[in-house]
Amino acid sequence: MSTSYDLIVIGAGPGGYVAAIRAAQLGMKVACVDENTALGGTCLRVGCIPSKALLESSERYYEARKGALSEHGISVGEVTLDLPALLARKDKVVSQLTSGVAFLFKKNGVTPHHGRGRLVGEGKVEVTSAEGSKEVLTAKHVLIATGSVPATIPGVVLDGDRIGTSTEALSFPQVPEHLVVIGAGYIGLEMGSVWARLGSKVTVLEYMSEFLPAIDTEIAKLAHRAFTKQGLQIQLGVRVTGARVEGDRVTVTYEEGGDQRPNLGPNQRTVEGDRVLVATGRRPNTEGLGASELGVKLDRRGFIEVDDHYRTAVPGVWAIGDVIPGPMLAHKAEEEGVAAVEHMAGLPGHVNYDAIPGIIYTHPEVAGVGKTEQQLRADGVPYKKGTFPFSANGRAKAMAETDGMVKILAHAETDRILGFHVIGPHASDLAAEGAVAVEFSASAEDLARSVHAHPTLSEVVKEAALAVGGRVIHM
Ligand code: NAI
């Protein structure tokens, strides 16, 4: 196998593998180093993909069990859960997709090197295999795409069994009787939903006193109500301070007051469960990478500092994805990977950070792109708002999925769409229209006058755009 390349990508997650393929398309000789033989990174192996497989399966089980099909005139007998089969399906989806990346590498001429990559000099990457053998690869460019790892909190020690991260929560061997989730962010809400649907009692302990403060407040309120109705017991404004395992039980200690009164002290409470999911965020994965030793600068929180072309402080060393600042999202990493290698090739790569959709794949799904209403208010931007509920949409009625709405925020004078928010069925897919609208600087009028097929959920988008101008038709 060759050891000399134009580009070595460290990390085969969505950021790294997409960058490697794009670089190969641009004529570079590319290697991609990853310590896992299954390519695809956290997203494909233990993140986005397996969690979506479980969300899909658990939703079907939940619907069958709660009798949702009876509304359609369908009655089912006793509904039972075969958890090993459900988990095996998830594993199959993962292995199909990780082999898909291997196939794409082959097709595009990207050489995978299995082992742990470490920068040992400018343009030099040492790869240590699982067996301990070492080889040094050289290249003109090195792209760091090593992603992130779960961040823990003081007092809570992961034991890989009773107290785990999303990785363990993707494969619990039994449905927990009581799952205590620390953190009401993306992972906490998605994995909490999965196990609640499969029958667990789920308590979510969240430090912030506001639910999902980063998303549009109006949408967050609807989400809070929906998740609570589904049985997630969400406690806001509480700070978890410890977790103790005794046999198969875990006692979690927390203080009420959270971000309001962080030094509350003696007002400690406990909750006992049989499993704990720590979902308190992730941190950049730079340990043992040799980056800072080489002169790559890290910021205060450990993220790699890059310029707007994704160049680090060391010539020829670039970084993208979760290791650099910004939202830790697969699609953000992908776009950065493409832009970085295009810059390497002398092309004008670019990522529009105002048009990155964020999605929570719960039921209902929650999605948004652009500014939230509270951001516009805080920035003093004059805006108009249009909302439209799924309950007034024919397709949503036919699907019996009428909860939620689309909300569009447009500049009061120019009508330019500044924010696009959805809670409801297929919000994740509908958000694509919002992302395109924001990317193309569309006006609400542009969306309102675009033909949307009938009957589709996308008509809710059109109506919300019409609502910006005060002229909805179907309400
Ligand atoms: P997150 O940042 O979304 O949420 C973590 C939550 O934990 C925050 O709300 C925080 O206030 C809370 N927290 C922190 N310390 C706490 C304490 N001591 N007690 C109680 N609560 C505490 O992080 P999460 O959910 O772990 O996800 C990690 C990353 O993975 C995120 O950046 C997210 O972007 C990404 N992700 C994205 C998904 C998607 O796009 N659908 C799905 C899953 C993960």
Coordinates of C-alpha atoms and ligand atoms in Angstrom, one line a residue:
M1 CA 0.0 0.0 0.0
S2 CA 1.3 3.5 -0.9
T3 CA 2.4 5.8 2.0
S4 CA 2.6 9.0 0.0
Y5 CA -0.5 11.1 -0.7
D6 CA -1.8 14.5 -1.7
L7 CA -4.2 14.4 1.3
I8 CA -4.5 12.4 4.4
V9 CA -7.9 12.7 6.2
I10 CA -7.8 11.6 9.8
G11 CA -11.3 10.4 10.7
A12 CA -13.9 8.7 8.5
G13 CA -17.0 10.3 9.9
P14 CA -19.4 12.3 7.7
G15 CA -16.9 15.2 7.7
G16 CA -13.9 13.1 6.8
Y17 CA -15.3 10.6 4.4
V18 CA -17.2 13.2 2.4
A19 CA -14.0 15.4 2.2
A20 CA -12.0 12.3 1.1
I21 CA -14.4 11.6 -1.7
R22 CA -14.6 15.2 -2.8
A23 CA -10.8 15.5 -2.8
A24 CA -10.5 12.3 -4.9
Q25 CA -13.1 13.8 -7.4
L26 CA -10.8 16.8 -7.6
G27 CA -7.9 14.6 -8.7
M28 CA -6.1 14.3 -5.4
K29 CA -4.5 11.0 -4.2
V30 CA -6.2 10.5 -0.9
A31 CA -5.9 8.4 2.2
C32 CA -8.4 8.2 5.0
V33 CA -7.2 7.0 8.4
D34 CA -9.7 5.7 11.0
E35 CA -9.2 3.4 14.0
N36 CA -12.5 1.7 13.3
T37 CA -12.7 -0.8 10.6
A38 CA -16.3 0.2 10.1
L39 CA -16.2 3.5 8.3
G40 CA -18.7 6.3 8.9
G41 CA -17.6 7.6 12.3
T42 CA -19.9 8.3 15.2
C43 CA -22.8 9.2 13.0
L44 CA -23.0 6.0 11.2
R45 CA -21.8 3.6 13.9
V46 CA -23.1 5.0 17.2
G47 CA -25.0 8.2 16.4
C48 CA -27.4 9.5 13.8
I49 CA -28.1 6.3 12.0
P50 CA -28.6 3.7 14.7
S51 CA -30.6 6.2 16.8
K52 CA -32.9 6.9 13.8
A53 CA -33.3 3.2 13.3
L54 CA -34.4 2.8 16.9
L55 CA -36.7 5.9 16.7
E56 CA -38.4 4.4 13.7
S57 CA -38.9 0.9 15.3
S58 CA -39.9 2.2 18.7
E59 CA -42.5 4.6 17.1
R60 CA -44.1 1.7 15.3
Y61 CA -44.2 -0.4 18.4
Y62 CA -45.7 2.5 20.4
E63 CA -48.3 3.2 17.8
A64 CA -49.4 -0.4 17.7
R65 CA -49.4 -0.7 21.4
K66 CA -51.3 2.5 22.1
G67 CA -54.0 1.5 19.6
A68 CA -53.2 4.3 17.2
L69 CA -54.1 2.0 14.3
S70 CA -57.7 1.6 15.5
E71 CA -58.4 5.1 14.2
H72 CA -57.7 3.6 10.7
G73 CA -60.0 0.8 11.4
I74 CA -57.2 -1.7 12.0
S75 CA -57.1 -3.7 15.1
V76 CA -54.1 -5.7 16.1
G77 CA -53.9 -8.5 18.6
E78 CA -51.5 -8.6 21.5
V79 CA -48.5 -6.4 20.7
T80 CA -45.2 -7.8 21.9
L81 CA -41.6 -6.6 21.7
D82 CA -38.7 -8.6 20.5
L83 CA -35.9 -6.4 21.6
P84 CA -33.0 -8.5 20.3
A85 CA -34.7 -8.4 16.8
L86 CA -35.3 -4.7 17.1
L87 CA -31.6 -4.1 18.0
A88 CA -30.4 -6.5 15.3
R89 CA -32.3 -4.6 12.6
K90 CA -30.6 -1.4 13.8
D91 CA -27.2 -3.2 13.6
K92 CA -28.0 -4.3 10.1
V93 CA -28.8 -0.8 9.0
V94 CA -25.5 0.4 10.4
S95 CA -23.5 -2.3 8.8
Q96 CA -25.1 -1.7 5.4
L97 CA -24.2 1.9 5.6
T98 CA -20.7 1.5 6.9
S99 CA -19.9 -1.0 4.1
G100 CA -21.5 1.6 1.8
V101 CA -18.7 4.0 2.7
A102 CA -16.1 1.4 2.1
F103 CA -17.7 0.9 -1.4
L104 CA -17.6 4.6 -2.1
F105 CA -13.9 4.8 -1.1
K106 CA -13.2 2.0 -3.5
K107 CA -15.2 3.6 -6.3
N108 CA -13.5 6.9 -5.8
G109 CA -10.0 5.6 -5.3
V110 CA -9.7 6.7 -1.6
T111 CA -7.3 4.4 0.3
P112 CA -8.5 3.6 3.8
H113 CA -5.8 3.0 6.5
H114 CA -7.1 1.3 9.6
G115 CA -5.4 2.5 12.8
R116 CA -5.1 5.5 15.1
G117 CA -3.7 8.5 13.3
R118 CA -1.2 10.9 14.9
L119 CA 0.5 13.9 13.5
V120 CA 4.2 13.4 13.9
G121 CA 5.5 16.3 11.7
E122 CA 4.3 18.6 9.0
G123 CA 2.6 16.4 6.4
K124 CA 3.4 13.3 8.4
V125 CA 0.8 11.0 10.0
E126 CA 1.7 7.9 12.0
V127 CA -0.9 5.2 11.9
T128 CA -0.9 2.7 14.7
S129 CA -2.9 -0.4 14.0
A130 CA -5.0 -2.3 16.6
E131 CA -2.2 -4.9 16.8
G132 CA 0.4 -2.1 17.5
S133 CA 2.2 -2.0 14.2
K134 CA 3.1 1.5 13.0
E135 CA 3.5 3.1 9.6
V136 CA 4.1 6.7 8.6
L137 CA 2.1 8.3 5.8
T138 CA 3.1 11.5 4.2
A139 CA 1.1 14.1 2.3
K140 CA 1.0 17.7 1.2
H141 CA -2.2 18.3 3.2
V142 CA -3.6 16.7 6.4
L143 CA -7.3 17.2 7.3
I144 CA -8.3 16.6 10.9
A145 CA -11.8 15.3 11.1
T146 CA -11.7 13.4 14.3
G147 CA -15.1 14.5 15.5
S148 CA -16.2 14.6 19.2
V149 CA -16.6 12.3 22.2
P150 CA -19.2 12.5 25.0
A151 CA -18.5 15.0 27.7
T152 CA -19.2 14.0 31.2
I153 CA -20.1 16.0 34.3
P154 CA -18.3 16.2 37.7
G155 CA -19.6 13.5 40.1
V156 CA -20.9 11.2 37.4
V157 CA -18.5 8.4 36.3
L158 CA -19.4 6.4 33.2
D159 CA -19.2 2.7 34.0
G160 CA -20.2 1.5 30.5
D161 CA -23.1 -0.4 31.9
R162 CA -25.5 1.2 34.4
I163 CA -24.2 4.7 33.7
G164 CA -23.5 5.2 30.0
T165 CA -23.6 7.5 27.1
S166 CA -25.7 7.4 23.9
T167 CA -23.5 4.4 22.8
E168 CA -24.8 2.2 25.6
A169 CA -28.3 3.6 25.2
L170 CA -28.3 2.3 21.6
S171 CA -28.0 -1.3 22.9
F172 CA -29.5 -1.7 26.3
P173 CA -30.0 -5.5 26.6
Q174 CA -33.4 -5.0 28.3
V175 CA -35.9 -2.2 28.4
P176 CA -35.0 -0.2 31.5
E177 CA -37.6 -0.1 34.1
H178 CA -36.6 3.5 34.9
L179 CA -34.2 5.4 32.7
V180 CA -32.7 8.6 34.2
V181 CA -31.5 10.9 31.4
I182 CA -29.1 13.7 32.3
G183 CA -29.5 16.5 29.8
A184 CA -32.6 17.5 27.7
G185 CA -30.6 18.1 24.5
Y186 CA -30.7 16.3 21.2
I187 CA -29.5 12.9 22.6
G188 CA -31.5 13.0 25.8
L189 CA -34.7 13.7 24.0
E190 CA -34.2 11.3 21.1
M191 CA -32.9 8.3 23.2
G192 CA -35.3 9.2 26.1
S193 CA -38.2 8.9 23.5
V194 CA -37.0 5.6 22.2
W195 CA -37.0 3.9 25.6
A196 CA -40.2 5.6 26.8
R197 CA -41.9 4.2 23.7
L198 CA -40.5 0.8 24.4
G199 CA -42.0 0.9 27.9
S200 CA -39.4 2.6 30.3
K201 CA -40.3 5.2 32.8
V202 CA -38.1 8.1 31.7
T203 CA -37.0 11.0 33.9
V204 CA -35.0 13.8 32.2
L205 CA -33.0 16.1 34.4
E206 CA -32.0 19.3 32.7
Y207 CA -29.7 22.0 34.0
M208 CA -31.2 24.9 32.1
S209 CA -34.5 26.4 33.4
E210 CA -35.8 26.9 29.9
F211 CA -36.6 23.9 27.7
L212 CA -34.5 23.8 24.5
P213 CA -33.4 27.4 24.8
A214 CA -31.5 27.4 21.5
I215 CA -34.6 26.8 19.4
D216 CA -37.6 29.0 18.7
T217 CA -39.4 29.6 22.0
E218 CA -42.9 29.1 20.6
I219 CA -41.8 25.8 19.0
A220 CA -40.0 24.7 22.2
K221 CA -43.1 25.2 24.2
L222 CA -45.1 23.0 21.9
A223 CA -42.3 20.4 22.0
H224 CA -42.2 20.5 25.8
R225 CA -46.0 19.9 26.0
A226 CA -45.9 17.1 23.4
F227 CA -43.0 15.2 25.1
T228 CA -44.5 15.6 28.5
K229 CA -47.8 14.2 27.2
Q230 CA -45.9 11.2 25.9
G231 CA -44.7 10.4 29.4
L232 CA -41.2 12.0 29.5
Q233 CA -40.9 13.4 33.0
I234 CA -38.8 16.5 32.3
Q235 CA -37.4 18.4 35.2
L236 CA -35.9 21.8 34.3
G237 CA -33.5 23.9 36.3
V238 CA -31.8 21.0 38.1
R239 CA -28.1 20.3 38.3
V240 CA -27.0 16.7 38.6
T241 CA -24.2 16.4 41.0
G242 CA -23.6 12.7 41.3
A243 CA -24.6 9.1 40.4
R244 CA -23.9 6.0 42.5
V245 CA -24.3 2.4 41.4
E246 CA -25.4 -0.2 43.8
G247 CA -26.1 -3.6 42.2
D248 CA -28.4 -3.0 39.3
R249 CA -29.7 0.4 40.7
V250 CA -28.3 3.8 40.3
T251 CA -29.1 6.8 42.6
V252 CA -28.7 10.1 40.9
T253 CA -28.2 13.2 43.1
Y254 CA -29.3 16.6 41.9
E255 CA -29.9 20.1 43.2
E256 CA -33.0 22.1 42.3
G257 CA -32.2 25.6 41.2
G258 CA -30.0 24.7 38.2
D259 CA -28.9 27.7 36.3
Q260 CA -30.9 30.0 38.5
R261 CA -29.3 29.2 41.7
P262 CA -26.2 27.1 40.9
N263 CA -24.8 27.2 44.4
L264 CA -27.9 26.0 46.1
G265 CA -26.0 23.5 48.3
P266 CA -28.0 21.5 50.8
N267 CA -31.2 21.3 48.8
Q268 CA -30.2 17.9 47.4
R269 CA -32.7 15.4 45.9
T270 CA -32.3 12.0 44.5
V271 CA -33.9 9.8 41.9
E272 CA -33.3 6.1 41.5
G273 CA -33.3 4.2 38.3
D274 CA -31.8 1.1 36.8
R275 CA -30.0 2.9 34.0
V276 CA -28.6 6.4 33.5
L277 CA -27.9 8.1 30.2
V278 CA -25.4 10.9 30.4
A279 CA -26.3 13.3 27.5
T280 CA -24.7 16.5 28.6
G281 CA -23.0 17.4 25.4
R282 CA -19.8 16.4 23.5
R283 CA -16.3 17.7 23.4
P284 CA -13.8 17.8 20.5
N285 CA -11.8 14.7 20.0
T286 CA -8.2 15.8 19.9
E287 CA -6.5 13.6 22.6
G288 CA -3.4 11.8 21.4
L289 CA -3.6 13.4 18.0
G290 CA -0.3 15.2 18.2
A291 CA -1.9 18.4 16.9
S292 CA -1.1 20.8 19.6
E293 CA 2.5 19.4 19.9
L294 CA 2.9 20.3 16.2
G295 CA 1.6 23.9 16.8
V296 CA -2.1 23.5 16.0
K297 CA -3.9 26.1 18.3
L298 CA -6.8 25.0 20.4
D299 CA -9.3 27.5 21.9
R300 CA -10.2 27.6 25.6
R301 CA -12.8 24.8 25.2
G302 CA -10.4 22.6 23.3
F303 CA -11.7 23.2 19.8
I304 CA -9.1 23.6 17.0
E305 CA -8.8 27.1 15.8
V306 CA -9.1 27.5 12.0
D307 CA -9.4 30.5 9.6
D308 CA -12.4 30.8 7.3
H309 CA -10.7 28.4 4.9
Y310 CA -10.4 25.7 7.6
R311 CA -6.6 26.2 7.9
T312 CA -5.0 25.6 11.3
A313 CA -2.0 27.5 12.6
V314 CA 0.3 24.8 11.0
P315 CA 0.8 25.1 7.2
G316 CA -0.8 22.1 5.4
V317 CA -2.9 21.1 8.4
W318 CA -6.6 21.7 8.1
A319 CA -9.6 20.9 10.4
I320 CA -13.4 20.6 10.0
G321 CA -16.5 19.2 11.8
D322 CA -17.0 18.7 15.5
V323 CA -13.3 19.4 16.3
I324 CA -13.7 23.1 15.3
P325 CA -16.3 25.5 16.8
G326 CA -19.9 25.5 15.7
P327 CA -22.9 23.1 15.9
M328 CA -21.9 19.5 16.2
L329 CA -23.9 18.2 13.2
A330 CA -23.0 15.7 10.6
H331 CA -24.3 17.9 7.7
K332 CA -22.3 20.9 9.0
A333 CA -19.1 18.7 9.0
E334 CA -19.9 17.4 5.5
E335 CA -20.2 20.9 4.1
E336 CA -17.0 22.0 5.8
G337 CA -15.1 19.0 4.5
V338 CA -16.1 19.8 1.0
A339 CA -15.3 23.5 1.3
A340 CA -11.9 22.7 2.9
V341 CA -10.7 20.4 0.1
E342 CA -12.0 22.8 -2.5
H343 CA -9.8 25.4 -0.9
M344 CA -6.9 23.0 -1.0
A345 CA -7.5 22.6 -4.8
G346 CA -7.6 26.4 -5.2
L347 CA -11.4 26.5 -5.6
P348 CA -13.8 28.8 -3.7
G349 CA -15.3 26.6 -1.0
H350 CA -17.9 28.1 1.2
V351 CA -20.3 27.2 4.0
N352 CA -23.3 29.4 4.8
Y353 CA -23.6 29.1 8.6
D354 CA -26.9 31.0 8.6
A355 CA -28.5 28.1 6.6
I356 CA -27.7 25.0 8.7
P357 CA -30.8 23.1 9.7
G358 CA -31.1 21.7 13.2
I359 CA -33.4 18.7 13.7
I360 CA -34.6 16.7 16.7
Y361 CA -36.0 13.4 15.5
T362 CA -38.6 13.0 18.2
H363 CA -42.3 12.6 17.6
P364 CA -43.4 15.2 16.6
E365 CA -40.1 16.1 14.9
V366 CA -38.7 19.5 15.6
A367 CA -36.7 21.4 13.0
G368 CA -35.4 24.9 12.3
V369 CA -33.1 26.9 10.2
G370 CA -32.1 30.5 10.4
K371 CA -33.0 32.9 13.2
T372 CA -35.4 32.2 16.0
E373 CA -38.0 34.8 16.9
Q374 CA -36.2 35.6 20.2
Q375 CA -33.0 36.2 18.3
L376 CA -34.6 38.6 16.0
R377 CA -36.2 40.4 18.9
A378 CA -32.9 40.6 20.8
D379 CA -31.1 41.9 17.7
G380 CA -33.8 44.5 17.1
V381 CA -34.5 43.2 13.6
P382 CA -38.1 44.2 12.4
Y383 CA -39.9 41.0 11.3
K384 CA -43.2 39.6 10.2
K385 CA -44.4 36.2 11.3
G386 CA -46.6 33.6 9.6
T387 CA -47.7 30.4 11.2
F388 CA -49.9 27.6 9.9
P389 CA -51.1 24.4 11.8
F390 CA -50.9 20.9 10.4
S391 CA -54.5 20.5 11.7
A392 CA -55.8 22.5 8.8
N393 CA -53.9 20.5 6.1
G394 CA -55.6 17.7 4.2
R395 CA -52.7 15.4 4.0
A396 CA -51.9 15.7 7.7
K397 CA -55.6 14.9 8.4
A398 CA -55.4 11.8 6.1
M399 CA -52.3 10.7 7.9
A400 CA -53.8 11.4 11.4
E401 CA -50.7 13.5 12.1
T402 CA -52.2 16.9 12.8
D403 CA -50.1 18.2 15.8
G404 CA -47.8 21.0 15.2
M405 CA -47.2 23.9 12.8
V406 CA -44.8 25.7 10.5
K407 CA -43.6 29.2 11.4
I408 CA -41.9 31.5 9.0
L409 CA -40.1 34.7 10.1
A410 CA -39.4 37.3 7.4
H411 CA -37.9 40.8 7.4
A412 CA -40.6 43.4 7.9
E413 CA -39.4 45.6 5.1
T414 CA -37.7 43.3 2.6
D415 CA -39.9 40.2 3.2
R416 CA -36.6 38.1 3.1
I417 CA -37.0 34.8 5.0
L418 CA -34.8 35.0 8.1
G419 CA -36.1 32.0 10.1
F420 CA -38.1 28.8 9.3
H421 CA -39.3 26.5 12.1
V422 CA -41.4 23.4 12.1
I423 CA -42.8 21.0 14.7
G424 CA -44.9 18.2 13.3
P425 CA -44.9 15.3 10.9
H426 CA -41.8 15.1 8.6
A427 CA -40.5 18.4 10.0
S428 CA -37.0 17.1 9.1
D429 CA -37.8 16.9 5.4
L430 CA -39.9 20.1 5.4
A431 CA -36.9 22.0 6.8
A432 CA -35.0 21.4 3.6
E433 CA -37.4 23.9 1.9
G434 CA -36.6 26.4 4.6
A435 CA -32.8 25.8 4.2
V436 CA -33.1 26.4 0.4
A437 CA -35.2 29.5 1.0
V438 CA -32.7 30.9 3.5
E439 CA -29.7 29.9 1.2
F440 CA -31.3 31.6 -1.8
S441 CA -32.4 34.7 0.2
A442 CA -36.0 33.9 -0.8
S443 CA -38.8 36.2 0.3
A444 CA -41.9 34.8 2.0
E445 CA -43.7 35.9 -1.2
D446 CA -41.4 33.6 -3.2
L447 CA -42.5 30.6 -1.2
A448 CA -46.1 31.7 -1.1
R449 CA -46.2 31.9 -4.9
S450 CA -44.3 28.6 -5.5
V451 CA -46.6 25.8 -6.5
H452 CA -46.8 23.2 -3.7
A453 CA -48.3 19.9 -4.7
H454 CA -51.7 19.0 -3.3
P455 CA -52.3 17.1 -1.1
T456 CA -48.9 17.3 0.7
L457 CA -47.6 18.4 4.0
S458 CA -45.5 21.1 2.2
E459 CA -48.7 23.0 1.7
V460 CA -48.4 24.0 5.4
V461 CA -45.1 25.7 4.4
K462 CA -46.9 27.6 1.6
E463 CA -49.7 28.6 3.9
A464 CA -47.3 29.8 6.6
A465 CA -45.5 31.9 3.9
L466 CA -49.0 33.3 2.9
A467 CA -49.6 34.0 6.5
V468 CA -46.6 36.3 6.6
G469 CA -48.5 38.5 4.2
G470 CA -51.8 38.0 6.1
R471 CA -53.5 36.1 3.4
V472 CA -53.8 32.4 4.3
I473 CA -56.4 30.5 2.3
H474 CA -57.3 27.4 4.3
M475 CA -58.0 28.9 7.7
Ligands
NAI1 P1 -26.7 19.0 23.9 O1 -25.7 20.1 24.0 O2 -27.7 19.0 22.8 O3 -27.5 18.9 25.3 C1 -26.9 18.7 26.5 C2 -27.8 19.2 27.7 O4 -27.3 18.8 28.9 C3 -27.9 20.7 27.7 O5 -29.3 21.1 27.6 C4 -27.3 21.1 29.1 O6 -27.9 22.2 29.7 C5 -27.5 19.8 29.9 N1 -26.6 19.6 31.0 C6 -25.3 19.9 31.1 N2 -24.8 19.6 32.3 C7 -25.9 19.2 33.1 C8 -26.0 18.8 34.5 N3 -25.0 18.7 35.3 N4 -27.2 18.4 34.9 C9 -28.3 18.4 34.1 N5 -28.2 18.8 32.8 C10 -27.0 19.2 32.3 O7 -25.9 17.7 23.9 P2 -26.3 16.1 23.6 O8 -27.7 15.9 23.6 O9 -25.4 15.3 24.5 O10 -25.8 16.0 22.1 C11 -24.4 16.1 21.8 C12 -24.2 16.7 20.4 O11 -24.6 15.7 19.5 C13 -25.0 17.9 20.2 O12 -24.1 19.0 20.0 C14 -25.8 17.7 19.0 O13 -25.7 18.7 18.1 C15 -25.4 16.3 18.5 N6 -26.5 15.5 18.2 C16 -27.4 15.9 17.2 C17 -28.5 15.2 16.9 C18 -29.4 15.6 15.8 O14 -28.9 16.4 14.9 N7 -30.6 15.2 15.8 C19 -28.8 13.9 17.6 C20 -27.9 13.6 18.6 C21 -26.8 14.4 18.9

